[in-house]
Amino acid sequence: MTGTASTPLPAEQSLGEQDGKYLRLAIGLADQARARGNRPFGSVIVSAAGEVLAEAWNRNGETGDCTAHAETEAIRIASPRFSREELAGATIYASGEPCVMCAGAIYWSNIRRVVFGIDAVRLRVFRGERLDQRDAELSCRDVFDASPAAIECLGPALIEEASSSHVGGWKT
Ligand SMILES: [Zn+2]
């Protein structure tokens, strides 16, 4: 698999046991999303104490809502229920690198830690050239780096597992 000619593929990062467990949960939700006719993305928000605060999958196909990305959906569940202080200690897991919209939602939620599976560069191989499937080519780290709060970001990680949800999952 190759990226676009100008963009190098980011190196895979290794995860600890807990991070691996929750990222795999997000990847499982991506497969569930796909089985229900949505883009294959899943997301989980976990508190500092290790409690799952929200689980969500992409619901574009089910709802017709173009903003129903997995991470934004998970934040819509968690944000009304938990305080900004609680969310500051939480981690959001995403099967794929958060897009610009989701990175913005993560910032607004006050979640300060992000772990993602397949990166946006590798994802573009699956997205292809269709305009309805292409993403804005700005890394989530660019959004986090521009935010006034420090947001730790780990990824790509478990690339092979996270990629499997996307094989044959996009229109050509
Ligand atoms: Zn998104």
PDB file of N, CA and C in Angstrom, residues 74-133:
ATOM      1  N   ALA A  74     -19.796   9.892  19.164  1.00  0.00           N
ATOM      2  CA  ALA A  74     -19.414   9.524  20.543  1.00  0.00           C
ATOM      3  C   ALA A  74     -19.404  10.768  21.436  1.00  0.00           C
ATOM      4  N   ILE A  75     -18.932  11.874  20.897  1.00  0.00           N
ATOM      5  CA  ILE A  75     -18.897  13.122  21.677  1.00  0.00           C
ATOM      6  C   ILE A  75     -20.314  13.635  21.936  1.00  0.00           C
ATOM      7  N   ARG A  76     -21.220  13.445  20.972  1.00  0.00           N
ATOM      8  CA  ARG A  76     -22.622  13.849  21.187  1.00  0.00           C
ATOM      9  C   ARG A  76     -23.250  13.055  22.329  1.00  0.00           C
ATOM     10  N   ILE A  77     -22.787  11.812  22.522  1.00  0.00           N
ATOM     11  CA  ILE A  77     -23.288  11.006  23.643  1.00  0.00           C
ATOM     12  C   ILE A  77     -22.655  11.486  24.953  1.00  0.00           C
ATOM     13  N   ALA A  78     -21.340  11.663  24.956  1.00  0.00           N
ATOM     14  CA  ALA A  78     -20.618  11.925  26.216  1.00  0.00           C
ATOM     15  C   ALA A  78     -20.734  13.367  26.690  1.00  0.00           C
ATOM     16  N   SER A  79     -20.714  14.307  25.773  1.00  0.00           N
ATOM     17  CA  SER A  79     -20.628  15.717  26.178  1.00  0.00           C
ATOM     18  C   SER A  79     -21.806  16.189  27.041  1.00  0.00           C
ATOM     19  N   PRO A  80     -23.055  15.818  26.716  1.00  0.00           N
ATOM     20  CA  PRO A  80     -24.158  16.268  27.588  1.00  0.00           C
ATOM     21  C   PRO A  80     -24.160  15.569  28.953  1.00  0.00           C
ATOM     22  N   ARG A  81     -23.495  14.418  29.054  1.00  0.00           N
ATOM     23  CA  ARG A  81     -23.581  13.602  30.273  1.00  0.00           C
ATOM     24  C   ARG A  81     -22.429  13.811  31.248  1.00  0.00           C
ATOM     25  N   PHE A  82     -21.290  14.252  30.740  1.00  0.00           N
ATOM     26  CA  PHE A  82     -20.102  14.358  31.595  1.00  0.00           C
ATOM     27  C   PHE A  82     -19.536  15.771  31.517  1.00  0.00           C
ATOM     28  N   SER A  83     -18.961  16.206  32.640  1.00  0.00           N
ATOM     29  CA  SER A  83     -18.452  17.577  32.709  1.00  0.00           C
ATOM     30  C   SER A  83     -17.179  17.724  31.878  1.00  0.00           C
ATOM     31  N   ARG A  84     -16.842  18.964  31.599  1.00  0.00           N
ATOM     32  CA  ARG A  84     -15.585  19.233  30.884  1.00  0.00           C
ATOM     33  C   ARG A  84     -14.397  18.699  31.675  1.00  0.00           C
ATOM     34  N   GLU A  85     -14.487  18.772  33.025  1.00  0.00           N
ATOM     35  CA  GLU A  85     -13.392  18.298  33.868  1.00  0.00           C
ATOM     36  C   GLU A  85     -13.241  16.776  33.737  1.00  0.00           C
ATOM     37  N   GLU A  86     -14.391  16.063  33.738  1.00  0.00           N
ATOM     38  CA  GLU A  86     -14.318  14.608  33.568  1.00  0.00           C
ATOM     39  C   GLU A  86     -13.743  14.256  32.192  1.00  0.00           C
ATOM     40  N   LEU A  87     -14.195  14.976  31.183  1.00  0.00           N
ATOM     41  CA  LEU A  87     -13.740  14.661  29.824  1.00  0.00           C
ATOM     42  C   LEU A  87     -12.271  15.025  29.617  1.00  0.00           C
ATOM     43  N   ALA A  88     -11.771  15.968  30.402  1.00  0.00           N
ATOM     44  CA  ALA A  88     -10.349  16.337  30.277  1.00  0.00           C
ATOM     45  C   ALA A  88      -9.442  15.157  30.597  1.00  0.00           C
ATOM     46  N   GLY A  89      -9.930  14.227  31.432  1.00  0.00           N
ATOM     47  CA  GLY A  89      -9.137  13.050  31.783  1.00  0.00           C
ATOM     48  C   GLY A  89      -9.400  11.859  30.878  1.00  0.00           C
ATOM     49  N   ALA A  90     -10.305  12.029  29.924  1.00  0.00           N
ATOM     50  CA  ALA A  90     -10.726  10.899  29.084  1.00  0.00           C
ATOM     51  C   ALA A  90      -9.833  10.754  27.845  1.00  0.00           C
ATOM     52  N   THR A  91      -9.919   9.576  27.264  1.00  0.00           N
ATOM     53  CA  THR A  91      -9.243   9.301  25.984  1.00  0.00           C
ATOM     54  C   THR A  91     -10.313   8.940  24.970  1.00  0.00           C
ATOM     55  N   ILE A  92     -10.189   9.470  23.757  1.00  0.00           N
ATOM     56  CA  ILE A  92     -11.072   9.029  22.676  1.00  0.00           C
ATOM     57  C   ILE A  92     -10.278   8.144  21.730  1.00  0.00           C
ATOM     58  N   TYR A  93     -10.850   6.969  21.462  1.00  0.00           N
ATOM     59  CA  TYR A  93     -10.246   6.003  20.542  1.00  0.00           C
ATOM     60  C   TYR A  93     -11.021   6.062  19.237  1.00  0.00           C
ATOM     61  N   ALA A  94     -10.301   6.084  18.132  1.00  0.00           N
ATOM     62  CA  ALA A  94     -10.939   6.158  16.825  1.00  0.00           C
ATOM     63  C   ALA A  94     -10.276   5.139  15.912  1.00  0.00           C
ATOM     64  N   SER A  95     -11.100   4.351  15.210  1.00  0.00           N
ATOM     65  CA  SER A  95     -10.522   3.317  14.343  1.00  0.00           C
ATOM     66  C   SER A  95      -9.719   3.940  13.207  1.00  0.00           C
ATOM     67  N   GLY A  96     -10.101   5.165  12.800  1.00  0.00           N
ATOM     68  CA  GLY A  96      -9.366   5.893  11.767  1.00  0.00           C
ATOM     69  C   GLY A  96      -9.013   7.279  12.280  1.00  0.00           C
ATOM     70  N   GLU A  97      -7.981   7.876  11.713  1.00  0.00           N
ATOM     71  CA  GLU A  97      -7.559   9.212  12.157  1.00  0.00           C
ATOM     72  C   GLU A  97      -8.722  10.196  12.067  1.00  0.00           C
ATOM     73  N   PRO A  98      -8.982  10.956  13.128  1.00  0.00           N
ATOM     74  CA  PRO A  98     -10.084  11.920  13.097  1.00  0.00           C
ATOM     75  C   PRO A  98      -9.925  12.928  11.960  1.00  0.00           C
ATOM     76  N   CYS A  99     -11.038  13.243  11.291  1.00  0.00           N
ATOM     77  CA  CYS A  99     -11.029  14.253  10.246  1.00  0.00           C
ATOM     78  C   CYS A  99     -10.983  15.631  10.912  1.00  0.00           C
ATOM     79  N   VAL A 100     -10.965  16.662  10.100  1.00  0.00           N
ATOM     80  CA  VAL A 100     -10.893  18.029  10.621  1.00  0.00           C
ATOM     81  C   VAL A 100     -12.114  18.354  11.491  1.00  0.00           C
ATOM     82  N   MET A 101     -13.304  17.913  11.058  1.00  0.00           N
ATOM     83  CA  MET A 101     -14.519  18.172  11.847  1.00  0.00           C
ATOM     84  C   MET A 101     -14.440  17.470  13.198  1.00  0.00           C
ATOM     85  N   CYS A 102     -14.075  16.198  13.193  1.00  0.00           N
ATOM     86  CA  CYS A 102     -14.013  15.438  14.454  1.00  0.00           C
ATOM     87  C   CYS A 102     -12.897  15.959  15.351  1.00  0.00           C
ATOM     88  N   ALA A 103     -11.763  16.350  14.770  1.00  0.00           N
ATOM     89  CA  ALA A 103     -10.685  16.932  15.579  1.00  0.00           C
ATOM     90  C   ALA A 103     -11.202  18.200  16.261  1.00  0.00           C
ATOM     91  N   GLY A 104     -12.004  18.984  15.542  1.00  0.00           N
ATOM     92  CA  GLY A 104     -12.604  20.181  16.139  1.00  0.00           C
ATOM     93  C   GLY A 104     -13.562  19.814  17.261  1.00  0.00           C
ATOM     94  N   ALA A 105     -14.371  18.768  17.044  1.00  0.00           N
ATOM     95  CA  ALA A 105     -15.312  18.326  18.085  1.00  0.00           C
ATOM     96  C   ALA A 105     -14.548  17.831  19.312  1.00  0.00           C
ATOM     97  N   ILE A 106     -13.435  17.136  19.090  1.00  0.00           N
ATOM     98  CA  ILE A 106     -12.616  16.658  20.208  1.00  0.00           C
ATOM     99  C   ILE A 106     -12.107  17.858  21.001  1.00  0.00           C
ATOM    100  N   TYR A 107     -11.625  18.858  20.301  1.00  0.00           N
ATOM    101  CA  TYR A 107     -11.169  20.070  21.000  1.00  0.00           C
ATOM    102  C   TYR A 107     -12.305  20.676  21.833  1.00  0.00           C
ATOM    103  N   TRP A 108     -13.476  20.845  21.238  1.00  0.00           N
ATOM    104  CA  TRP A 108     -14.590  21.484  21.946  1.00  0.00           C
ATOM    105  C   TRP A 108     -15.073  20.638  23.125  1.00  0.00           C
ATOM    106  N   SER A 109     -14.897  19.321  23.047  1.00  0.00           N
ATOM    107  CA  SER A 109     -15.336  18.435  24.140  1.00  0.00           C
ATOM    108  C   SER A 109     -14.437  18.519  25.362  1.00  0.00           C
ATOM    109  N   ASN A 110     -13.223  19.023  25.157  1.00  0.00           N
ATOM    110  CA  ASN A 110     -12.191  19.100  26.209  1.00  0.00           C
ATOM    111  C   ASN A 110     -11.508  17.762  26.482  1.00  0.00           C
ATOM    112  N   ILE A 111     -11.738  16.770  25.640  1.00  0.00           N
ATOM    113  CA  ILE A 111     -10.975  15.519  25.727  1.00  0.00           C
ATOM    114  C   ILE A 111      -9.537  15.834  25.328  1.00  0.00           C
ATOM    115  N   ARG A 112      -8.594  15.332  26.119  1.00  0.00           N
ATOM    116  CA  ARG A 112      -7.201  15.746  25.909  1.00  0.00           C
ATOM    117  C   ARG A 112      -6.290  14.629  25.401  1.00  0.00           C
ATOM    118  N   ARG A 113      -6.880  13.469  25.097  1.00  0.00           N
ATOM    119  CA  ARG A 113      -6.017  12.374  24.633  1.00  0.00           C
ATOM    120  C   ARG A 113      -6.736  11.606  23.525  1.00  0.00           C
ATOM    121  N   VAL A 114      -6.008  11.332  22.457  1.00  0.00           N
ATOM    122  CA  VAL A 114      -6.576  10.702  21.264  1.00  0.00           C
ATOM    123  C   VAL A 114      -5.687   9.532  20.860  1.00  0.00           C
ATOM    124  N   VAL A 115      -6.304   8.386  20.573  1.00  0.00           N
ATOM    125  CA  VAL A 115      -5.569   7.232  20.040  1.00  0.00           C
ATOM    126  C   VAL A 115      -6.317   6.782  18.794  1.00  0.00           C
ATOM    127  N   PHE A 116      -5.611   6.716  17.661  1.00  0.00           N
ATOM    128  CA  PHE A 116      -6.311   6.297  16.448  1.00  0.00           C
ATOM    129  C   PHE A 116      -5.594   5.154  15.737  1.00  0.00           C
ATOM    130  N   GLY A 117      -6.346   4.418  14.906  1.00  0.00           N
ATOM    131  CA  GLY A 117      -5.835   3.272  14.159  1.00  0.00           C
ATOM    132  C   GLY A 117      -5.202   3.695  12.846  1.00  0.00           C
ATOM    133  N   ILE A 118      -5.900   3.476  11.742  1.00  0.00           N
ATOM    134  CA  ILE A 118      -5.328   3.811  10.430  1.00  0.00           C
ATOM    135  C   ILE A 118      -5.281   5.331  10.251  1.00  0.00           C
ATOM    136  N   ASP A 119      -4.180   5.818   9.703  1.00  0.00           N
ATOM    137  CA  ASP A 119      -3.997   7.259   9.490  1.00  0.00           C
ATOM    138  C   ASP A 119      -4.666   7.719   8.198  1.00  0.00           C
ATOM    139  N   ALA A 120      -4.853   9.028   8.116  1.00  0.00           N
ATOM    140  CA  ALA A 120      -5.560   9.622   6.975  1.00  0.00           C
ATOM    141  C   ALA A 120      -4.848   9.355   5.651  1.00  0.00           C
ATOM    142  N   VAL A 121      -3.520   9.302   5.674  1.00  0.00           N
ATOM    143  CA  VAL A 121      -2.774   9.094   4.424  1.00  0.00           C
ATOM    144  C   VAL A 121      -3.056   7.693   3.871  1.00  0.00           C
ATOM    145  N   ARG A 122      -2.968   6.682   4.724  1.00  0.00           N
ATOM    146  CA  ARG A 122      -3.271   5.318   4.270  1.00  0.00           C
ATOM    147  C   ARG A 122      -4.754   5.180   3.897  1.00  0.00           C
ATOM    148  N   LEU A 123      -5.614   5.891   4.608  1.00  0.00           N
ATOM    149  CA  LEU A 123      -7.052   5.816   4.309  1.00  0.00           C
ATOM    150  C   LEU A 123      -7.371   6.313   2.903  1.00  0.00           C
ATOM    151  N   ARG A 124      -6.572   7.272   2.416  1.00  0.00           N
ATOM    152  CA  ARG A 124      -6.861   7.853   1.097  1.00  0.00           C
ATOM    153  C   ARG A 124      -6.759   6.815  -0.011  1.00  0.00           C
ATOM    154  N   VAL A 125      -5.971   5.766   0.214  1.00  0.00           N
ATOM    155  CA  VAL A 125      -5.887   4.691  -0.777  1.00  0.00           C
ATOM    156  C   VAL A 125      -7.261   4.023  -0.911  1.00  0.00           C
ATOM    157  N   PHE A 126      -7.976   3.876   0.200  1.00  0.00           N
ATOM    158  CA  PHE A 126      -9.319   3.274   0.170  1.00  0.00           C
ATOM    159  C   PHE A 126     -10.364   4.269  -0.340  1.00  0.00           C
ATOM    160  N   ARG A 127     -10.213   5.542   0.042  1.00  0.00           N
ATOM    161  CA  ARG A 127     -11.193   6.560  -0.367  1.00  0.00           C
ATOM    162  C   ARG A 127     -11.207   6.761  -1.877  1.00  0.00           C
ATOM    163  N   GLY A 128     -10.024   6.635  -2.503  1.00  0.00           N
ATOM    164  CA  GLY A 128      -9.936   6.845  -3.936  1.00  0.00           C
ATOM    165  C   GLY A 128     -10.123   8.297  -4.306  1.00  0.00           C
ATOM    166  N   GLU A 129     -10.580   8.549  -5.537  1.00  0.00           N
ATOM    167  CA  GLU A 129     -10.641   9.920  -6.063  1.00  0.00           C
ATOM    168  C   GLU A 129     -12.048  10.503  -6.078  1.00  0.00           C
ATOM    169  N   ARG A 130     -13.058   9.720  -5.665  1.00  0.00           N
ATOM    170  CA  ARG A 130     -14.429  10.272  -5.662  1.00  0.00           C
ATOM    171  C   ARG A 130     -14.520  11.430  -4.677  1.00  0.00           C
ATOM    172  N   LEU A 131     -15.083  12.551  -5.143  1.00  0.00           N
ATOM    173  CA  LEU A 131     -15.147  13.733  -4.279  1.00  0.00           C
ATOM    174  C   LEU A 131     -16.020  13.509  -3.045  1.00  0.00           C
ATOM    175  N   ASP A 132     -17.025  12.628  -3.172  1.00  0.00           N
ATOM    176  CA  ASP A 132     -17.874  12.370  -2.002  1.00  0.00           C
ATOM    177  C   ASP A 132     -17.197  11.454  -0.994  1.00  0.00           C
ATOM    178  N   GLN A 133     -16.014  10.965  -1.314  1.00  0.00           N
ATOM    179  CA  GLN A 133     -15.292  10.105  -0.378  1.00  0.00           C
ATOM    180  C   GLN A 133     -13.958  10.698   0.068  1.00  0.00           C
TER     181      GLN A 133
END
